[in-house]
Backbone as a chain_set.jsonl record, in Angstrom:
{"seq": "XXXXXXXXXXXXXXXXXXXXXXXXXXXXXXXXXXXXXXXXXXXXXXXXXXXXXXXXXXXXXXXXXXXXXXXXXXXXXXXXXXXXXXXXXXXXXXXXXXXXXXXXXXXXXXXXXXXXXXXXXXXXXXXXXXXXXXXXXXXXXXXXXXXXXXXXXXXXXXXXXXXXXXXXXXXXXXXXXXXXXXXXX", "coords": {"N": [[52.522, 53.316, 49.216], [54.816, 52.745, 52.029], [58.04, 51.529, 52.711], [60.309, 48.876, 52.563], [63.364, 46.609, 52.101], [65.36, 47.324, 53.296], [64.374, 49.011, 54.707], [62.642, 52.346, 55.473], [61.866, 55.279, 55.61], [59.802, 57.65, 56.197], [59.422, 61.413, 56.255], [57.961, 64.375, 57.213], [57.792, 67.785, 56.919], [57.451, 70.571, 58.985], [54.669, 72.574, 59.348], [53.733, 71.998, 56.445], [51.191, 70.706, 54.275], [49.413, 67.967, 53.186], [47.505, 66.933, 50.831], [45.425, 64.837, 49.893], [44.108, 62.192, 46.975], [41.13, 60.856, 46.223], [40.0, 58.321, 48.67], [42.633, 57.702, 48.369], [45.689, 57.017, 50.482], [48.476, 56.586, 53.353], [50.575, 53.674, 53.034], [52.432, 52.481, 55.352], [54.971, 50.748, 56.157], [54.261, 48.418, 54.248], [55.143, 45.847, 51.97], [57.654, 45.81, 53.04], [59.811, 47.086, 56.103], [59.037, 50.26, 57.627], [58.675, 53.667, 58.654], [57.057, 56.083, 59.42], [57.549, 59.593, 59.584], [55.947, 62.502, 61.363], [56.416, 65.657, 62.37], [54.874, 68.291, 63.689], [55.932, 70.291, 65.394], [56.931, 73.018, 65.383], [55.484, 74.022, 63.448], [52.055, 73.384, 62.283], [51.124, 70.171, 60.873], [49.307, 68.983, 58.234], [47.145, 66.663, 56.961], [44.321, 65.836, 54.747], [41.632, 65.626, 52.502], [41.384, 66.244, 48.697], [40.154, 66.14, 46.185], [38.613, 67.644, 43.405], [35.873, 69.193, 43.84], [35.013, 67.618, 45.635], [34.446, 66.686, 49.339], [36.581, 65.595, 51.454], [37.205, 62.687, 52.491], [39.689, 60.999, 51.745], [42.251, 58.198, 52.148], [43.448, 57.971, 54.776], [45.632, 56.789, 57.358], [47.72, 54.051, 57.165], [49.532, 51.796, 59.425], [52.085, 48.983, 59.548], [53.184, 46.524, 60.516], [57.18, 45.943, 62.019], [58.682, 49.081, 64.151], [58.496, 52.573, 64.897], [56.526, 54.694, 64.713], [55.47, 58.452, 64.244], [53.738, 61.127, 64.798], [53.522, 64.295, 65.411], [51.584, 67.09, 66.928], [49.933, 67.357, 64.801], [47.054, 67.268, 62.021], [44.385, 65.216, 61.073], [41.959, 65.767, 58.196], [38.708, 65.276, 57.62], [39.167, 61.666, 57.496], [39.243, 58.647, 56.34], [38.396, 57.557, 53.742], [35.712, 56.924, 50.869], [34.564, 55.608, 48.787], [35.982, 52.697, 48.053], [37.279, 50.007, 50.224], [35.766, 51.312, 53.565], [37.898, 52.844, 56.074], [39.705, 53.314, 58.945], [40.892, 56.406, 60.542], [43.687, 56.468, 60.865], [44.812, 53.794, 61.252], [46.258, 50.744, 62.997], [47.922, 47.957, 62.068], [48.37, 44.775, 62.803], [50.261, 42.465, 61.801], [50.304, 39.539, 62.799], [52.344, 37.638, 61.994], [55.049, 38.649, 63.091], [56.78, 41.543, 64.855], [54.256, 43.917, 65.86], [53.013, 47.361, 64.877], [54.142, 50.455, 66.476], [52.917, 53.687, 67.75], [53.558, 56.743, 68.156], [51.97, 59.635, 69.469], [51.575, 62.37, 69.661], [49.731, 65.634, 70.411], [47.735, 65.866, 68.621], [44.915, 65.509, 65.592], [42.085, 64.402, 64.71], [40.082, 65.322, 62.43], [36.411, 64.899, 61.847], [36.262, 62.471, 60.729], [34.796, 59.625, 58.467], [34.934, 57.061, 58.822], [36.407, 55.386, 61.34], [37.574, 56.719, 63.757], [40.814, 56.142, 65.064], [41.841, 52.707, 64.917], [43.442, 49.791, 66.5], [45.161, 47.253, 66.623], [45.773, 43.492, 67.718], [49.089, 43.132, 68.538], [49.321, 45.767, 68.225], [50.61, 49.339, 69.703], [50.562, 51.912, 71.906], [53.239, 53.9, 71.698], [55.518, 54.721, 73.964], [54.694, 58.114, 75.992], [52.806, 59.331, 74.377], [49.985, 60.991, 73.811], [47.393, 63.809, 74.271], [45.21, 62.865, 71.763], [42.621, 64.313, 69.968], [39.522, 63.663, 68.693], [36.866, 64.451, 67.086], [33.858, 64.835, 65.65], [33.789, 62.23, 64.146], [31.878, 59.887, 61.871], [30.8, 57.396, 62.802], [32.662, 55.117, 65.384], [34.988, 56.21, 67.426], [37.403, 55.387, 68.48], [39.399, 52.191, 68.799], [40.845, 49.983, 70.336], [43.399, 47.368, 71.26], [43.22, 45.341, 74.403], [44.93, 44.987, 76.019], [46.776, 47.11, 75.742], [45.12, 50.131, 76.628], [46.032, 51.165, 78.582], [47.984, 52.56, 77.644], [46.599, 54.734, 76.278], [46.762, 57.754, 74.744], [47.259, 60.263, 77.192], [44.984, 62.924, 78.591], [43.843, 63.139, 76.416], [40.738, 64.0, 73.877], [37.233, 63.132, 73.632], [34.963, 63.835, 71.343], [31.596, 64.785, 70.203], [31.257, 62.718, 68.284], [30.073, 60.458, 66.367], [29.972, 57.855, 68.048], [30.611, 58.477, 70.402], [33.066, 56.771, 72.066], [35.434, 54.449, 73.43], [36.521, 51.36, 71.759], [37.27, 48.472, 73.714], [38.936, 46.116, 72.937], [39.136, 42.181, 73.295], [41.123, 39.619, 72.56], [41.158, 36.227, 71.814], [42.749, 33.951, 74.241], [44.637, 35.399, 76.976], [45.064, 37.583, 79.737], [48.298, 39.055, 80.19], [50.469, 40.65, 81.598], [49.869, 42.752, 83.945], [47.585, 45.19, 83.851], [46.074, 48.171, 84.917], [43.883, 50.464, 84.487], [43.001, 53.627, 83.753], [41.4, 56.912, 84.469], [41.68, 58.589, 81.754]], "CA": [[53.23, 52.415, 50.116], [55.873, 53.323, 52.18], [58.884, 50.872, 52.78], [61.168, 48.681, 51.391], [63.794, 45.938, 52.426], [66.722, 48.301, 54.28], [63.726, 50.111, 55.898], [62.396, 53.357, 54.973], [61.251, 56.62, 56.562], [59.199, 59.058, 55.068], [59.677, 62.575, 56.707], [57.049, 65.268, 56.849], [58.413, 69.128, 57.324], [56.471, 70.955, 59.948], [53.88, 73.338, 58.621], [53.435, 71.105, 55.489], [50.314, 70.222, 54.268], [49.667, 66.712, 52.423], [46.315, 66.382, 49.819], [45.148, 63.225, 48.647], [42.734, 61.842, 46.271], [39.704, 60.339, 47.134], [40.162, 56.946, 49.156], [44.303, 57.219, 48.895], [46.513, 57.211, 51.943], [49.606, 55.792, 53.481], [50.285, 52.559, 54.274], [53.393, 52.657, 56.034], [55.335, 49.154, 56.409], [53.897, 47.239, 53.246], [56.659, 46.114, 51.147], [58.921, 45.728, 54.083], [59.991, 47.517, 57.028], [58.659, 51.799, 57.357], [58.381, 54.718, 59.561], [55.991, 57.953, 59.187], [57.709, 60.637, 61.185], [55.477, 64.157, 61.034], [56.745, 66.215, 63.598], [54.932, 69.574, 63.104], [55.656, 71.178, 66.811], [57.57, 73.936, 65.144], [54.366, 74.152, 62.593], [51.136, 72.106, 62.235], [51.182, 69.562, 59.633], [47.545, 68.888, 57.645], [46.71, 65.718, 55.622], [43.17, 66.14, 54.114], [41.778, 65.105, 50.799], [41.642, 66.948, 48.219], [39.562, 65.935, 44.624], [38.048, 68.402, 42.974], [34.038, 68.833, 43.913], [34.762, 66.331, 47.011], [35.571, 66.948, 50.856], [37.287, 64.863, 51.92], [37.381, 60.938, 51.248], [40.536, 60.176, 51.539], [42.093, 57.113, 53.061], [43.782, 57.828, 56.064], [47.275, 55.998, 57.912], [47.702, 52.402, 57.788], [51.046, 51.233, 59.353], [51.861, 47.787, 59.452], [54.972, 45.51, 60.615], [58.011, 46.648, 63.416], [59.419, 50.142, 64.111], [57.706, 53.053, 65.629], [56.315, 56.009, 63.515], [55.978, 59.471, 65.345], [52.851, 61.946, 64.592], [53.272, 65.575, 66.721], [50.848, 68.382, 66.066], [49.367, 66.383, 63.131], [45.705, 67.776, 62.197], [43.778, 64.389, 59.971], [40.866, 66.053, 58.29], [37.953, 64.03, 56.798], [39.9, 60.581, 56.737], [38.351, 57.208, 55.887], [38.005, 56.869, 52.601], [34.207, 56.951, 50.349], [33.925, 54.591, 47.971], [36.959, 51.974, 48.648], [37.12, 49.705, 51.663], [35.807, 51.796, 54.573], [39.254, 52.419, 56.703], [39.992, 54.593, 59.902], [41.575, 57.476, 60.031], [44.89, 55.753, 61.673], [44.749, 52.317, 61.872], [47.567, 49.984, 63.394], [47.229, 46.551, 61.682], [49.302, 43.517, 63.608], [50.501, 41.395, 60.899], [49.967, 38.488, 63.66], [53.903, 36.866, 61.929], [56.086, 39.368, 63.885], [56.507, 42.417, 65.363], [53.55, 44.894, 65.127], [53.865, 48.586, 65.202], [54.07, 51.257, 67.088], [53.217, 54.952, 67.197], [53.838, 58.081, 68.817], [50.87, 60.289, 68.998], [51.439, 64.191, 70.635], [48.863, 66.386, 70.047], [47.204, 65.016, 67.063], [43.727, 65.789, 65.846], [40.948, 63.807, 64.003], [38.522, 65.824, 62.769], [35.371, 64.301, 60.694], [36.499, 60.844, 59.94], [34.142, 58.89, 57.984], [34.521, 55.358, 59.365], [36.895, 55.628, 62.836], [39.373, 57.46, 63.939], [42.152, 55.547, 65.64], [41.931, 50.828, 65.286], [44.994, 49.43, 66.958], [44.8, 45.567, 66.512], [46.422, 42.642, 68.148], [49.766, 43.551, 69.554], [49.813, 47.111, 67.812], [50.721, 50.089, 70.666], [51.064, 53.508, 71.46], [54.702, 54.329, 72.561], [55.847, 55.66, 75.744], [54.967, 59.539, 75.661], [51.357, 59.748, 73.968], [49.28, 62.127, 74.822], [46.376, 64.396, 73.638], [44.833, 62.8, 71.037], [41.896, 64.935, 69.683], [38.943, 63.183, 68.061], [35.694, 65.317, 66.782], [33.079, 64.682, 64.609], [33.905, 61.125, 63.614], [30.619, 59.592, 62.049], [31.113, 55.898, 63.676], [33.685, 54.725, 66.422], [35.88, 57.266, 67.753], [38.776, 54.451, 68.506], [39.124, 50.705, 68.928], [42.613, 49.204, 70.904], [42.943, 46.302, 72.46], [43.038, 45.704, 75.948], [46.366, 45.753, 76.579], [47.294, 48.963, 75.138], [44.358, 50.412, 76.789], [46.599, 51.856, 79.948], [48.691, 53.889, 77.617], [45.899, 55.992, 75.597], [47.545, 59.28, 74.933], [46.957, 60.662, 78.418], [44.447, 64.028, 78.366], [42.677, 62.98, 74.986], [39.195, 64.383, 74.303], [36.538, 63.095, 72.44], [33.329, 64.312, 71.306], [30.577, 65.16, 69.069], [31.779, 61.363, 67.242], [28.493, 59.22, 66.301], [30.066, 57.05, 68.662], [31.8, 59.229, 71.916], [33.773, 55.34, 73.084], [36.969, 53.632, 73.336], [36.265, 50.285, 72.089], [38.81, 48.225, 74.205], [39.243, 44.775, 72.017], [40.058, 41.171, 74.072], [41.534, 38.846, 71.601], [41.797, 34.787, 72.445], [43.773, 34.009, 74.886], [44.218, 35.373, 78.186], [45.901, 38.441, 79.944], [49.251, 37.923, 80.688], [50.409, 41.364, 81.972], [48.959, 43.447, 84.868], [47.231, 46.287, 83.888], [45.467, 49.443, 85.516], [42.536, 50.91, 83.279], [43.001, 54.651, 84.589], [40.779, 57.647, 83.449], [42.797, 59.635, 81.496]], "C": [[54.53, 53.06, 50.581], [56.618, 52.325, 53.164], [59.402, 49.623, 51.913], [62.019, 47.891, 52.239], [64.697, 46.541, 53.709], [65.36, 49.082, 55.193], [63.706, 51.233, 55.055], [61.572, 54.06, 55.611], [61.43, 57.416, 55.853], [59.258, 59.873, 56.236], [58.791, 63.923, 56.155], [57.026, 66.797, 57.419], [57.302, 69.531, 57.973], [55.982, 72.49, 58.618], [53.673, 72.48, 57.385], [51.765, 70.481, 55.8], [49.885, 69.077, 52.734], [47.944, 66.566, 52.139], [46.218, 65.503, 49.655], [44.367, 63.388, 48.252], [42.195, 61.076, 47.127], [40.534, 58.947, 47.237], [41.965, 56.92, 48.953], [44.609, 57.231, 49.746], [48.059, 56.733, 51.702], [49.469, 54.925, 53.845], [51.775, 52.389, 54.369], [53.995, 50.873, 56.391], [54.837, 48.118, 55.393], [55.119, 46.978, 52.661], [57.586, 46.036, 51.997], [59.005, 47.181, 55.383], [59.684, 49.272, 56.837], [58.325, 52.48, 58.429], [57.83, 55.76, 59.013], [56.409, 58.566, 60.361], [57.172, 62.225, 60.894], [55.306, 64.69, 62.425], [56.366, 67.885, 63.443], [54.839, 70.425, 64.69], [56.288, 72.104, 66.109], [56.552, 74.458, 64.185], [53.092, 73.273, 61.985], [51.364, 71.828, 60.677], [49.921, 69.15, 59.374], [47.656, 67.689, 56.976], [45.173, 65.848, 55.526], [43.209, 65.69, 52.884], [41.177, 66.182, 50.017], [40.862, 67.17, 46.442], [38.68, 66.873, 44.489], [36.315, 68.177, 43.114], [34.089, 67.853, 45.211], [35.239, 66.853, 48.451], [35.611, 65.812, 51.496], [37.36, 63.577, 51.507], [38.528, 60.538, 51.011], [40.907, 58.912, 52.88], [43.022, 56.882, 54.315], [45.403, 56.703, 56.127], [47.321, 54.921, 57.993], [49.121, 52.143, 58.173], [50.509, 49.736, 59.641], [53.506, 47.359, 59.967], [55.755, 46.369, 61.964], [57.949, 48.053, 62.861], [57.697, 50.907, 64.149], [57.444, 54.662, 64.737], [55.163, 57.352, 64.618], [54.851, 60.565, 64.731], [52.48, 63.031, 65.975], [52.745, 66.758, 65.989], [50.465, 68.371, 64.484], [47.501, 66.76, 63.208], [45.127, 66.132, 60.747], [42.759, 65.027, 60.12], [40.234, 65.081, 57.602], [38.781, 63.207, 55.897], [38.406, 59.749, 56.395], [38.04, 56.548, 55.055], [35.954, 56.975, 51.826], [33.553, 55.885, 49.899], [35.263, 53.531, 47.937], [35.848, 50.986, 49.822], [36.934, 50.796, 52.9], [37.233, 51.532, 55.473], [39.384, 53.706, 57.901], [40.777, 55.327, 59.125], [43.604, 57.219, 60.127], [44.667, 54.817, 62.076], [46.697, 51.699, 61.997], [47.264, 48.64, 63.397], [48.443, 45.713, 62.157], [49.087, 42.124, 62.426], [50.068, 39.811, 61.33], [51.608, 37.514, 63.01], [55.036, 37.987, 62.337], [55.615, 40.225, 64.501], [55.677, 43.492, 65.027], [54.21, 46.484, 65.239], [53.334, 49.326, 65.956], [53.856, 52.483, 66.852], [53.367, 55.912, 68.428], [52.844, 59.194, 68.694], [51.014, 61.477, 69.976], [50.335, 65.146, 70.366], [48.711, 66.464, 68.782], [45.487, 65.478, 67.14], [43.073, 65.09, 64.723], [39.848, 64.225, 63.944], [37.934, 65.576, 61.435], [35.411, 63.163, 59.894], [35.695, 60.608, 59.3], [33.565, 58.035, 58.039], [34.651, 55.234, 60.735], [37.718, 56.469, 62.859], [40.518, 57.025, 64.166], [41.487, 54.05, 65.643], [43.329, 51.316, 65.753], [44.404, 48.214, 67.005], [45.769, 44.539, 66.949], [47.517, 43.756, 69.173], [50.59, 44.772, 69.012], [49.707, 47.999, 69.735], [51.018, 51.497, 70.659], [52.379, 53.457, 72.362], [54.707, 55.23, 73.543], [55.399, 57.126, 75.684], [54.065, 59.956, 75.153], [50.93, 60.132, 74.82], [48.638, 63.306, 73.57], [46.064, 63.913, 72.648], [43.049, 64.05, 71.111], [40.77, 64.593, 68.431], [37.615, 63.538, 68.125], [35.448, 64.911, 65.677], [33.635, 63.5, 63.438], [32.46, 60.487, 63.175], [31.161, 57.351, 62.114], [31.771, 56.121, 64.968], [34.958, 55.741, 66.402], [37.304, 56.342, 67.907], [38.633, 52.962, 68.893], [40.53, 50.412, 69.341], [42.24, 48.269, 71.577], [42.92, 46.319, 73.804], [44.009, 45.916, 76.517], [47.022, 46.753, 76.478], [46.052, 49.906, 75.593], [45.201, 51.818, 77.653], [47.492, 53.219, 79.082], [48.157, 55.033, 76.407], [46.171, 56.726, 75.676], [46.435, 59.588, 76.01], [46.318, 62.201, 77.688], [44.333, 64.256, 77.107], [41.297, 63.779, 75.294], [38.565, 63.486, 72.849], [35.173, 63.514, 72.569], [33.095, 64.794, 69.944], [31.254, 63.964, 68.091], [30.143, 61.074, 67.21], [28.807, 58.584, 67.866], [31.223, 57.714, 69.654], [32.542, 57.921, 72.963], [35.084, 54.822, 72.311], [36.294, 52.273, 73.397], [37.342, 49.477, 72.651], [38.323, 46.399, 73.84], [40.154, 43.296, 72.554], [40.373, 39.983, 72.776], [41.15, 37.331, 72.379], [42.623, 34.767, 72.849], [43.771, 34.554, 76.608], [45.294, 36.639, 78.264], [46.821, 37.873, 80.533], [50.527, 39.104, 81.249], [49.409, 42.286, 82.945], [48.681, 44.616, 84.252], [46.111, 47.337, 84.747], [44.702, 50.047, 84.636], [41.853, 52.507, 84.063], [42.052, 55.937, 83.836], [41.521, 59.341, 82.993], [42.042, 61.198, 80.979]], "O": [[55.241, 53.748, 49.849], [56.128, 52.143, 54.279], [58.996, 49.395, 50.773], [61.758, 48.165, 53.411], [64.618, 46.165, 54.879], [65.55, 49.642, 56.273], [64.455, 51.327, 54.083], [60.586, 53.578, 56.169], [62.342, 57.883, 55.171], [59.167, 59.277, 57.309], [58.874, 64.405, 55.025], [56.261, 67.034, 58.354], [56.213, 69.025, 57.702], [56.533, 73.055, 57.673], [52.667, 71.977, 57.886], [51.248, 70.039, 56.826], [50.048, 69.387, 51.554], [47.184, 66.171, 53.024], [47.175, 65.016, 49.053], [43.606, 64.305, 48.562], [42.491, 60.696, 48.26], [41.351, 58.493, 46.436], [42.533, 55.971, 49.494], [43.659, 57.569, 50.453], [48.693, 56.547, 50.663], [48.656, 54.688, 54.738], [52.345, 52.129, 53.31], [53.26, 49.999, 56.852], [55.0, 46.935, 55.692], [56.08, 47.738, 52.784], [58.67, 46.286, 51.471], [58.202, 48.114, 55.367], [60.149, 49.69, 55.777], [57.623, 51.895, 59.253], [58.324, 56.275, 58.01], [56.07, 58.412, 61.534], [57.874, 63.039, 60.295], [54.498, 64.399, 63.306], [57.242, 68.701, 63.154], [53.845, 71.057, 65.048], [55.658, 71.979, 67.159], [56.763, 75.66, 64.024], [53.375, 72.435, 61.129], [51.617, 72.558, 59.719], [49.271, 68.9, 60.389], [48.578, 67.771, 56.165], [44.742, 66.022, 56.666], [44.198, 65.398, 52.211], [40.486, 67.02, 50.597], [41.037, 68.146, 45.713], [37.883, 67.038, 45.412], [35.663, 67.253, 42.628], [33.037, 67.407, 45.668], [36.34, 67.38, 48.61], [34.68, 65.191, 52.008], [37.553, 63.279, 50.328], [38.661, 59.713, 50.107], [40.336, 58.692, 53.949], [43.281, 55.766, 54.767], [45.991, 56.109, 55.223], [46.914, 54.499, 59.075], [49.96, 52.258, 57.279], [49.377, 49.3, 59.851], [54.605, 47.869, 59.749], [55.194, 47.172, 62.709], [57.495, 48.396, 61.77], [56.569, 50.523, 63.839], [58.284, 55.451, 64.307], [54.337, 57.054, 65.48], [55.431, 61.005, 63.739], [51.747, 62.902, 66.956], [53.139, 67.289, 64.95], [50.645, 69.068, 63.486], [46.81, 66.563, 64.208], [45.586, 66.185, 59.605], [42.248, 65.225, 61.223], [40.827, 64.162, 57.037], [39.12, 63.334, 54.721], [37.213, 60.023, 56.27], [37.573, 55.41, 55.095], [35.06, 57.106, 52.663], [32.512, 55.336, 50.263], [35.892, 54.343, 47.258], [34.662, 51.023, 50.149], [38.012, 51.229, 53.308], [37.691, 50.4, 55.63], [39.153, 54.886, 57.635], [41.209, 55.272, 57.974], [44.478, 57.8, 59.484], [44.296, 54.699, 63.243], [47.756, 52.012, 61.454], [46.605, 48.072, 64.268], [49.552, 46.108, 61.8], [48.231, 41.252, 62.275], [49.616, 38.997, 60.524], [51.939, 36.617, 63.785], [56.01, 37.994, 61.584], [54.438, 40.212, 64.862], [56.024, 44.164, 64.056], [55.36, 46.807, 65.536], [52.161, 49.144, 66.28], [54.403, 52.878, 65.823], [53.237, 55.549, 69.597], [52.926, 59.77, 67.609], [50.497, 61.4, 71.09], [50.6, 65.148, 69.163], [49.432, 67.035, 67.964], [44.862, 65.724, 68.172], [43.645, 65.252, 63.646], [38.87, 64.002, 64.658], [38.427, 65.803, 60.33], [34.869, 62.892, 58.823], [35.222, 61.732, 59.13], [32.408, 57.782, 57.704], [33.681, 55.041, 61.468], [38.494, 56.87, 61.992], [41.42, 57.488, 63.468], [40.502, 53.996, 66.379], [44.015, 52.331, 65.629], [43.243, 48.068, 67.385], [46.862, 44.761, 66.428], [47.237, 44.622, 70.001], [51.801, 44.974, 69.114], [49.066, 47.555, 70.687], [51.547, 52.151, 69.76], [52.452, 53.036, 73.517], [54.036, 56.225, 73.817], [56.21, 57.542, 74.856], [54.059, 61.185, 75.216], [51.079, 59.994, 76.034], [49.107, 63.592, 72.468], [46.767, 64.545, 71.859], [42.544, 64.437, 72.164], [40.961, 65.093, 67.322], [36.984, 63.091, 69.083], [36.254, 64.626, 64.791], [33.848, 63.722, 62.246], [31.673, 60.5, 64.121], [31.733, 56.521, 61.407], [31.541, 57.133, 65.629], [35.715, 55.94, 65.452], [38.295, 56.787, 67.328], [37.536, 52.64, 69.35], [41.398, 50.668, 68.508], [41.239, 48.126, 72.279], [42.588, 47.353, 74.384], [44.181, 46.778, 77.378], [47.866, 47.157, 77.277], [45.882, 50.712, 74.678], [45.053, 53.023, 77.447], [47.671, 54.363, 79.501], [48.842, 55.863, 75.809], [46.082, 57.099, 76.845], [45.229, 59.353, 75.933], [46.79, 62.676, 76.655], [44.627, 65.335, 76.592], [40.837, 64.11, 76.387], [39.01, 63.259, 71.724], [34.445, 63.549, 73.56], [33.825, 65.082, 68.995], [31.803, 64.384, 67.073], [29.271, 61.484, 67.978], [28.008, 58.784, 68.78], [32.431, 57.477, 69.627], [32.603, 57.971, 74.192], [35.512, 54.812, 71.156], [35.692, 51.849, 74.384], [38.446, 49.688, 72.149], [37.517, 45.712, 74.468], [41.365, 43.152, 72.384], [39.379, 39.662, 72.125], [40.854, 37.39, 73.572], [43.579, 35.345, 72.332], [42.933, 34.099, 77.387], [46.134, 36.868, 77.394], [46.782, 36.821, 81.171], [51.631, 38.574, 81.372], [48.235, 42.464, 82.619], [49.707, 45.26, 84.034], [45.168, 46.688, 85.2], [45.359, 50.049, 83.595], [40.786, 52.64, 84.663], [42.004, 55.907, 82.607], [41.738, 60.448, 83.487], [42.751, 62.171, 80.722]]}, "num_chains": 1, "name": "protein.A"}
């Protein structure tokens, strides 16, 4: 878990590479307010899992709650988790009692998920400035956002070779209540 009442931001040095065990992860914002900032443009940063005799299986990014958490030149290898709750590789869960969160996604790569690669739920979003996501050999759903956050899919993404080569785009109850444009990025 990563946060805590005052807020808390974890910080991930470029070139750095982050192991887990099978089915662990982050979940970013439990426990109170949290930011994940891995900024590896000066050197790629890796999370992968790591248990002895296993590839991969671990459990991937959950943020949760306000404040905007920042992933540049970030490589996720076989997320998702095994034996656990099935979980993307980067999910963005909308508490639905405040503000959800946000991320920042620069040339990021998802390769060999498990379950998905990228949920975004309710009134989770990608921040101003996304761009290239990179999602290969996911076995399911390559991404799931809702509809309103549809317009700002990191611009000049690719996906392929997933089970599932689609953007599921997710209408909640309710009604649109913003104009959007549904452009092909």
């Amino acid at each position: 878990s990563v946060g805590g009442p005052g807020g808390v931001v974890l910080t991930i040095e470029p070139g750095t590479t982050v192991i887990f065990r099978l089915d662990a992860g982050l979940d970013v914002g439990s426990g109170g307010p949290g930011r994940l900032v891995a900024d590896g443009t000066s050197g790629l940063i890796t999370f992968a899992g790591g248990d002895i005799g296993v590839t991969g299986g671990w459990g991937g990014l959950t943020f949760r709650g306000p404040g905007q958490s920042t992933l540049r030149h970030v490589n996720l290898k076989l997320c998702g988790g095994l034996y656990g709750t099935p979980t993307p590789c980067i999910a963005l869960r909308d508490p639905g009692t405040g503000p959800a969160p946000t991320i920042l996604l620069d040339s990021d790569s998802i390769l060999g998920g498990t379950t998905a690669g990228l949920v975004l739920e309710g009134g989770a979003r990608f921040a101003p400035g996304s761009r290239r996501l990179y999602l290969f050999g996911v076995h399911g759903l390559a991404a799931s956002v809702p509809l309103l956050a549809a317009p700002d899919f990191p611009v000049g993404s690719e996906i392929r070779t997933n089970d599932i080569d689609e953007v599921l785009l997710v209408y909640s109850v309710g009604r649109v209540t913003q104009s959007i444009t549904l452009g092909n990025p």
